[in-house]
Amino acid sequence: MTKFDIEVLLNIHNSEVVVAIALTEESLHKRNITHFGPTTLRSTLAYGMLRLCKPQPSDIIIDPMCGTGAIPLEGAMEWPCSYYMAGDNNELAINRTINNINHIHNKRHNKGSTAYGLPIDTVQWDLCKLPIRTGSADIIVTDMPFGKRIGSRKKNWDLYPSCLKEMGRVCRPEIGKAVLLTQDKKCFAKTLSTMGHLWQKSHTVWVNVGGLHAAVYFLKRTSLSFNKITEDIKNKEPAEKTKTEE
C-alpha cells in the first residue's frame, strides 16, 4: 500500500494486543548515521538501550565496541549532560564513528546552531585491556559480537569472559550498570554464571535485530572491589601451590 494517510501497526500476542501509530513519515532507525558498517546498530534500538540505564548528568558512559558510534551518538544527542567514550579495536570502525560525529557537527553548523560540539571522545583500543582507570565508569552500553557477520560463535567463548571481566574492572562498584546486546544468548548466559562476583542480572529485554531473536541484558555491578578480587586471587594461588606440593 502506498500514499496512505496514516500507518497503524497491530501486534497480537496471545491475549495481549498492542496498537501503534506512526508519528513520522520516515523511519528513524538511521537518523544520526551516514557512514555504515557491516552490522550498524539501529538508532532506535541504541536509544532504547540507553533509556534502560537512565543516564544522569555527569555520568561517564562507555561503549567499548562502538562500531559506527550509534550508541554514543544517540546518547550525546538525547542526554547531552553525560560524557561518552566510544572505542573499538578496528580502525575502520573508529573512522566511521568519527565521520558520523563530524556529520552531526556539520549538520548543526549549517543550521546555524551554536551547540557545535558533542560530549564524545573516540579511541582505538584493546577491548580486553581498556586504557581506563579501575572503577571510573558509571555505565557501559554496547552491542556485542553475535558471532555471525563479525567474529564467530567459537571466538565468543573466549571473548565474552574477557569482556565482562574488563567491564567489571572499569565500572564503579555497587552503582555501575551495563546494558549489553547479544544474539549469542547461550554463550552470554554461561559467561554471566561465572561472573556473579562482578555482575548481577537485573532483567532481560527481548528484541528483533534484522530477523534475529536477540537479548538486551541489564546488569548491575556488585559492591565487590575489583582490586579486592585481584588480591584474593593472588593470595589463593600460593596456597593452592603449597597444597599441591604437599
CSV table of C-alpha atoms in Angstrom, one decimal:
chain,number,residue,atom,x,y,z
A,1,MET,CA,0.0,0.0,0.0
A,2,THR,CA,1.3,3.5,-0.9
A,3,LYS,CA,0.1,7.1,-0.4
A,4,PHE,CA,-1.8,6.2,2.8
A,5,ASP,CA,-2.8,8.9,5.3
A,6,ILE,CA,-1.8,7.1,8.5
A,7,GLU,CA,0.2,3.9,9.4
A,8,VAL,CA,-1.2,1.7,12.1
A,9,LEU,CA,0.6,-1.4,13.4
A,10,LEU,CA,-1.4,-4.1,15.2
A,11,ASN,CA,0.6,-6.7,17.2
A,12,ILE,CA,-1.4,-9.6,18.7
A,13,HIS,CA,0.3,-12.0,21.1
A,14,ASN,CA,-1.8,-14.5,22.9
A,15,SER,CA,-4.3,-12.4,24.9
A,16,GLU,CA,-2.4,-9.1,24.5
A,17,VAL,CA,-3.0,-6.6,21.8
A,18,VAL,CA,-0.6,-3.6,21.1
A,19,VAL,CA,-1.7,-0.8,18.7
A,20,ALA,CA,0.9,1.6,17.4
A,21,ILE,CA,0.6,4.7,15.2
A,22,ALA,CA,3.5,6.1,13.2
A,23,LEU,CA,4.3,9.7,14.2
A,24,THR,CA,6.8,10.4,11.4
A,25,GLU,CA,6.8,9.8,7.7
A,26,GLU,CA,10.3,8.4,7.5
A,27,SER,CA,11.8,5.7,9.7
A,28,LEU,CA,14.1,7.0,12.5
A,29,HIS,CA,16.3,3.9,12.6
A,30,LYS,CA,19.3,5.6,10.9
A,31,ARG,CA,18.6,9.2,12.0
A,32,ASN,CA,22.2,10.0,13.1
A,33,ILE,CA,24.1,7.6,10.9
A,34,THR,CA,25.6,8.4,7.4
A,35,HIS,CA,28.6,6.0,7.5
A,36,PHE,CA,27.5,2.4,7.9
A,37,GLY,CA,29.4,-0.7,8.8
A,38,PRO,CA,28.6,-4.4,8.3
A,39,THR,CA,26.5,-4.6,11.5
A,40,THR,CA,25.4,-1.0,12.2
A,41,LEU,CA,23.0,-0.8,15.2
A,42,ARG,CA,19.7,0.9,14.6
A,43,SER,CA,19.5,4.4,16.2
A,44,THR,CA,16.1,3.5,17.7
A,45,LEU,CA,17.5,0.4,19.4
A,46,ALA,CA,20.5,2.4,20.6
A,47,TYR,CA,18.1,4.9,22.2
A,48,GLY,CA,16.2,2.1,23.9
A,49,MET,CA,19.3,0.6,25.4
A,50,LEU,CA,20.4,3.9,26.8
A,51,ARG,CA,17.0,4.7,28.2
A,52,LEU,CA,17.1,1.4,30.2
A,53,CYS,CA,20.1,2.7,32.2
A,54,LYS,CA,18.7,6.2,32.8
A,55,PRO,CA,21.8,8.4,32.2
A,56,GLN,CA,22.3,11.1,34.7
A,57,PRO,CA,24.2,14.4,34.3
A,58,SER,CA,28.0,13.9,34.6
A,59,ASP,CA,27.7,10.1,34.1
A,60,ILE,CA,30.7,8.6,32.3
A,61,ILE,CA,29.2,6.2,29.7
A,62,ILE,CA,31.4,3.9,27.7
A,63,ASP,CA,30.8,1.9,24.5
A,64,PRO,CA,33.8,-0.4,24.2
A,65,MET,CA,32.7,-1.9,20.9
A,66,CYS,CA,31.2,1.2,19.3
A,67,GLY,CA,31.2,0.1,15.6
A,68,THR,CA,29.8,3.2,13.8
A,69,GLY,CA,29.1,5.0,17.1
A,70,ALA,CA,25.3,4.7,17.1
A,71,ILE,CA,25.1,4.3,20.8
A,72,PRO,CA,27.3,7.2,22.0
A,73,LEU,CA,25.9,9.4,19.2
A,74,GLU,CA,22.3,8.7,20.3
A,75,GLY,CA,23.3,9.4,23.9
A,76,ALA,CA,25.1,12.6,23.1
A,77,MET,CA,22.0,13.9,21.2
A,78,GLU,CA,19.4,12.8,23.8
A,79,TRP,CA,21.4,13.0,27.1
A,80,PRO,CA,24.0,15.7,26.4
A,81,CYS,CA,24.9,16.3,30.1
A,82,SER,CA,26.6,12.9,30.3
A,83,TYR,CA,30.1,12.2,28.9
A,84,TYR,CA,30.7,9.4,26.3
A,85,MET,CA,33.7,7.3,25.3
A,86,ALA,CA,33.4,5.4,22.0
A,87,GLY,CA,36.1,2.8,21.4
A,88,ASP,CA,36.8,-0.1,19.1
A,89,ASN,CA,39.8,-2.2,18.1
A,90,ASN,CA,39.0,-1.8,14.4
A,91,GLU,CA,40.5,1.2,12.7
A,92,LEU,CA,37.7,1.3,10.1
A,93,ALA,CA,35.1,1.3,12.9
A,94,ILE,CA,36.8,4.3,14.5
A,95,ASN,CA,36.9,6.2,11.2
A,96,ARG,CA,33.2,5.6,10.7
A,97,THR,CA,32.4,6.8,14.2
A,98,ILE,CA,34.5,10.0,13.6
A,99,ASN,CA,32.8,10.6,10.3
A,100,ASN,CA,29.3,10.2,11.9
A,101,ILE,CA,30.3,12.6,14.6
A,102,ASN,CA,31.5,15.1,12.1
A,103,HIS,CA,28.3,14.8,10.1
A,104,ILE,CA,26.3,15.9,13.2
A,105,HIS,CA,28.8,18.8,13.7
A,106,ASN,CA,28.4,19.9,10.1
A,107,LYS,CA,24.6,19.5,10.2
A,108,ARG,CA,24.4,21.7,13.3
A,109,HIS,CA,26.8,24.2,11.9
A,110,ASN,CA,24.8,24.5,8.6
A,111,LYS,CA,21.7,25.2,10.6
A,112,GLY,CA,23.4,28.0,12.5
A,113,SER,CA,23.4,26.2,15.8
A,114,THR,CA,25.8,27.3,18.5
A,115,ALA,CA,25.8,23.8,20.1
A,116,TYR,CA,28.7,22.7,17.8
A,117,GLY,CA,30.5,20.1,19.9
A,118,LEU,CA,29.4,16.7,21.2
A,119,PRO,CA,30.4,15.2,24.6
A,120,ILE,CA,32.2,12.3,22.9
A,121,ASP,CA,35.8,11.1,22.7
A,122,THR,CA,36.8,8.4,20.2
A,123,VAL,CA,39.6,5.9,21.0
A,124,GLN,CA,41.1,2.9,19.3
A,125,TRP,CA,41.8,0.3,22.0
A,126,ASP,CA,42.0,-3.3,23.0
A,127,LEU,CA,38.6,-4.2,24.5
A,128,CYS,CA,40.2,-6.6,27.0
A,129,LYS,CA,42.8,-4.0,28.2
A,130,LEU,CA,40.9,-0.7,28.3
A,131,PRO,CA,43.0,2.4,29.0
A,132,ILE,CA,40.6,3.4,31.7
A,133,ARG,CA,41.1,3.7,35.4
A,134,THR,CA,39.6,1.0,37.6
A,135,GLY,CA,36.1,1.9,38.9
A,136,SER,CA,35.8,5.1,36.9
A,137,ALA,CA,32.8,4.4,34.6
A,138,ASP,CA,29.2,4.7,35.6
A,139,ILE,CA,27.5,2.9,32.7
A,140,ILE,CA,28.6,0.6,29.9
A,141,VAL,CA,26.3,0.2,26.9
A,142,THR,CA,27.4,-1.9,23.9
A,143,ASP,CA,26.4,-4.2,21.0
A,144,MET,CA,28.4,-7.4,21.5
A,145,PRO,CA,29.5,-9.5,18.5
A,146,PHE,CA,26.8,-12.0,17.6
A,147,GLY,CA,29.4,-14.4,16.0
A,148,LYS,CA,27.8,-14.2,12.6
A,149,ARG,CA,28.9,-11.3,10.4
A,150,ILE,CA,31.6,-10.2,12.9
A,151,GLY,CA,33.8,-12.8,14.7
A,152,SER,CA,32.4,-16.3,15.3
A,153,ARG,CA,30.5,-18.3,18.0
A,154,LYS,CA,33.7,-20.2,18.8
A,155,LYS,CA,35.6,-16.9,19.4
A,156,ASN,CA,32.8,-15.6,21.6
A,157,TRP,CA,33.6,-18.3,24.3
A,158,ASP,CA,37.0,-16.6,24.8
A,159,LEU,CA,35.9,-13.0,24.1
A,160,TYR,CA,32.8,-12.8,26.4
A,161,PRO,CA,34.5,-13.8,29.6
A,162,SER,CA,37.4,-11.3,29.0
A,163,CYS,CA,34.8,-8.6,28.0
A,164,LEU,CA,32.7,-8.9,31.2
A,165,LYS,CA,35.8,-9.1,33.4
A,166,GLU,CA,37.3,-5.9,31.9
A,167,MET,CA,33.9,-4.2,32.1
A,168,GLY,CA,33.7,-5.2,35.7
A,169,ARG,CA,37.1,-3.6,36.3
A,170,VAL,CA,36.3,-0.2,34.9
A,171,CYS,CA,32.7,0.0,36.2
A,172,ARG,CA,32.0,1.6,39.6
A,173,PRO,CA,31.3,-1.0,42.3
A,174,GLU,CA,27.7,-1.1,43.5
A,175,ILE,CA,26.4,1.9,41.4
A,176,GLY,CA,27.7,0.9,38.0
A,177,LYS,CA,25.4,-0.6,35.3
A,178,ALA,CA,25.8,-2.3,32.0
A,179,VAL,CA,23.3,-2.8,29.1
A,180,LEU,CA,24.6,-5.4,26.7
A,181,LEU,CA,23.0,-6.6,23.4
A,182,THR,CA,23.8,-10.1,22.0
A,183,GLN,CA,22.2,-12.8,20.0
A,184,ASP,CA,24.7,-15.4,21.3
A,185,LYS,CA,22.5,-16.0,24.4
A,186,LYS,CA,23.9,-19.4,25.3
A,187,CYS,CA,27.5,-18.1,25.5
A,188,PHE,CA,26.5,-15.0,27.4
A,189,ALA,CA,24.4,-16.9,29.9
A,190,LYS,CA,27.2,-19.3,30.6
A,191,THR,CA,29.7,-16.5,30.9
A,192,LEU,CA,27.5,-14.5,33.2
A,193,SER,CA,27.0,-17.5,35.5
A,194,THR,CA,30.8,-17.4,36.3
A,195,MET,CA,30.8,-13.6,36.9
A,196,GLY,CA,28.5,-13.4,39.9
A,197,HIS,CA,31.2,-11.7,41.9
A,198,LEU,CA,31.2,-8.8,39.5
A,199,TRP,CA,27.7,-8.7,37.8
A,200,GLN,CA,24.1,-9.4,38.8
A,201,LYS,CA,21.4,-9.6,36.1
A,202,SER,CA,18.5,-7.3,36.7
A,203,HIS,CA,16.3,-8.2,33.8
A,204,THR,CA,16.3,-9.1,30.1
A,205,VAL,CA,14.5,-7.4,27.2
A,206,TRP,CA,14.0,-9.5,24.0
A,207,VAL,CA,14.4,-7.7,20.7
A,208,ASN,CA,14.4,-8.4,17.0
A,209,VAL,CA,17.6,-7.4,15.2
A,210,GLY,CA,17.3,-8.0,11.5
A,211,GLY,CA,15.2,-11.0,11.9
A,212,LEU,CA,17.4,-12.5,14.7
A,213,HIS,CA,16.0,-13.1,18.2
A,214,ALA,CA,18.4,-11.2,20.4
A,215,ALA,CA,18.5,-10.1,24.0
A,216,VAL,CA,19.4,-6.9,25.8
A,217,TYR,CA,20.8,-7.7,29.3
A,218,PHE,CA,20.6,-5.1,32.0
A,219,LEU,CA,23.3,-5.8,34.6
A,220,LYS,CA,24.2,-4.2,37.9
A,221,ARG,CA,27.8,-4.0,39.2
A,222,THR,CA,28.2,-5.7,42.6
A,223,SER,CA,29.7,-3.9,45.6
A,224,LEU,CA,32.9,-6.0,45.5
A,225,SER,CA,36.0,-4.0,44.6
A,226,PHE,CA,37.9,-5.3,41.6
A,227,ASN,CA,41.2,-4.7,43.4
A,228,LYS,CA,39.9,-6.9,46.3
A,229,ILE,CA,39.1,-9.7,43.8
A,230,THR,CA,42.6,-9.5,42.3
A,231,GLU,CA,44.2,-9.7,45.8
A,232,ASP,CA,42.1,-12.7,46.7
A,233,ILE,CA,43.2,-14.5,43.5
A,234,LYS,CA,46.9,-13.7,44.2
A,235,ASN,CA,46.6,-15.0,47.8
A,236,LYS,CA,44.8,-18.1,46.7
A,237,GLU,CA,47.4,-19.2,44.1
A,238,PRO,CA,50.3,-19.7,46.5
A,239,ALA,CA,48.0,-21.6,48.9
A,240,GLU,CA,46.9,-23.9,46.1
A,241,LYS,CA,50.5,-24.4,45.0
A,242,THR,CA,51.6,-25.4,48.5
A,243,LYS,CA,48.7,-27.8,48.8
A,244,THR,CA,49.7,-29.4,45.6
A,245,GLU,CA,53.4,-29.8,46.6
A,246,GLU,CA,52.3,-31.5,49.9
